[in-house]
Amino acid sequence: MSVLLDEILELPVAERIKLVGDIWDSIADVPDAVEITVEQKAELDRRMDDYRRNPENTIPWKTIKAEALDRK
């Protein structure tokens, strides 16, 4: 594996970022393969309950993304 990693690290940053995105997408395609802890499950449940009680308190992804990109 270290030979492959060495080859990957020689790629330009843009290509490594693309590779990371592709790997992440492949993981997201099988969500059941990723186990979460009891604590993580409890936190997700708490956040969903909060959202259901107060949906007006959310910030749209477009807004969050735009603000993050403006900080550059």
Coordinates of C-alpha atoms in Angstrom, one line a residue:
M1 CA 0.0 0.0 0.0
S2 CA 2.8 2.4 0.7
V3 CA 3.9 2.2 -3.0
L4 CA 0.5 3.2 -4.1
L5 CA 0.4 6.0 -1.5
D6 CA 3.8 7.3 -2.7
E7 CA 2.4 7.4 -6.2
I8 CA -0.7 9.2 -5.1
L9 CA 1.3 11.8 -3.2
E10 CA 3.2 12.6 -6.4
L11 CA -0.1 13.6 -8.1
P12 CA -0.8 17.3 -8.4
V13 CA -3.0 18.6 -5.5
A14 CA -6.0 19.1 -7.7
E15 CA -5.9 15.4 -8.8
R16 CA -5.5 14.3 -5.2
I17 CA -8.5 16.3 -4.2
K18 CA -10.5 14.7 -7.0
L19 CA -9.3 11.3 -5.9
V20 CA -10.4 12.0 -2.3
G21 CA -13.8 13.1 -3.6
D22 CA -14.2 10.0 -5.7
I23 CA -13.2 7.8 -2.7
W24 CA -15.7 9.7 -0.4
D25 CA -18.5 9.2 -3.0
S26 CA -17.8 5.5 -3.2
I27 CA -18.1 5.3 0.6
A28 CA -21.3 7.3 0.6
D29 CA -22.7 4.8 -1.9
V30 CA -22.8 2.1 0.8
P31 CA -23.9 4.0 4.0
D32 CA -24.7 0.8 5.8
A33 CA -21.0 -0.2 5.7
V34 CA -20.1 2.7 7.9
E35 CA -20.8 2.0 11.6
I36 CA -21.5 4.8 14.0
T37 CA -21.2 4.8 17.7
V38 CA -24.1 4.9 20.1
E39 CA -23.1 8.4 21.0
Q40 CA -23.1 9.5 17.4
K41 CA -26.5 7.9 16.8
A42 CA -27.8 9.8 19.9
E43 CA -26.4 13.1 18.6
L44 CA -28.0 12.5 15.2
D45 CA -31.3 11.7 16.8
R46 CA -31.1 14.8 19.0
R47 CA -30.4 17.0 16.0
M48 CA -33.2 15.5 14.0
D49 CA -35.6 16.1 16.9
D50 CA -34.4 19.7 17.2
Y51 CA -34.9 20.2 13.5
R52 CA -38.4 18.7 13.6
R53 CA -39.4 21.0 16.5
N54 CA -37.8 24.1 15.0
P55 CA -37.3 23.8 11.3
E56 CA -37.2 27.6 11.0
N57 CA -33.9 27.6 13.0
T58 CA -32.0 26.0 10.1
I59 CA -29.6 27.6 7.7
P60 CA -29.8 26.6 4.1
W61 CA -26.8 24.8 2.6
K62 CA -26.5 27.5 0.0
T63 CA -26.0 30.1 2.7
I64 CA -23.5 28.1 4.6
K65 CA -21.5 27.3 1.5
A66 CA -21.5 31.0 0.3
E67 CA -20.3 32.2 3.7
A68 CA -17.5 29.6 3.8
L69 CA -16.4 30.5 0.3
D70 CA -16.4 34.2 1.1
R71 CA -13.9 33.7 4.0
K72 CA -11.2 32.8 1.6

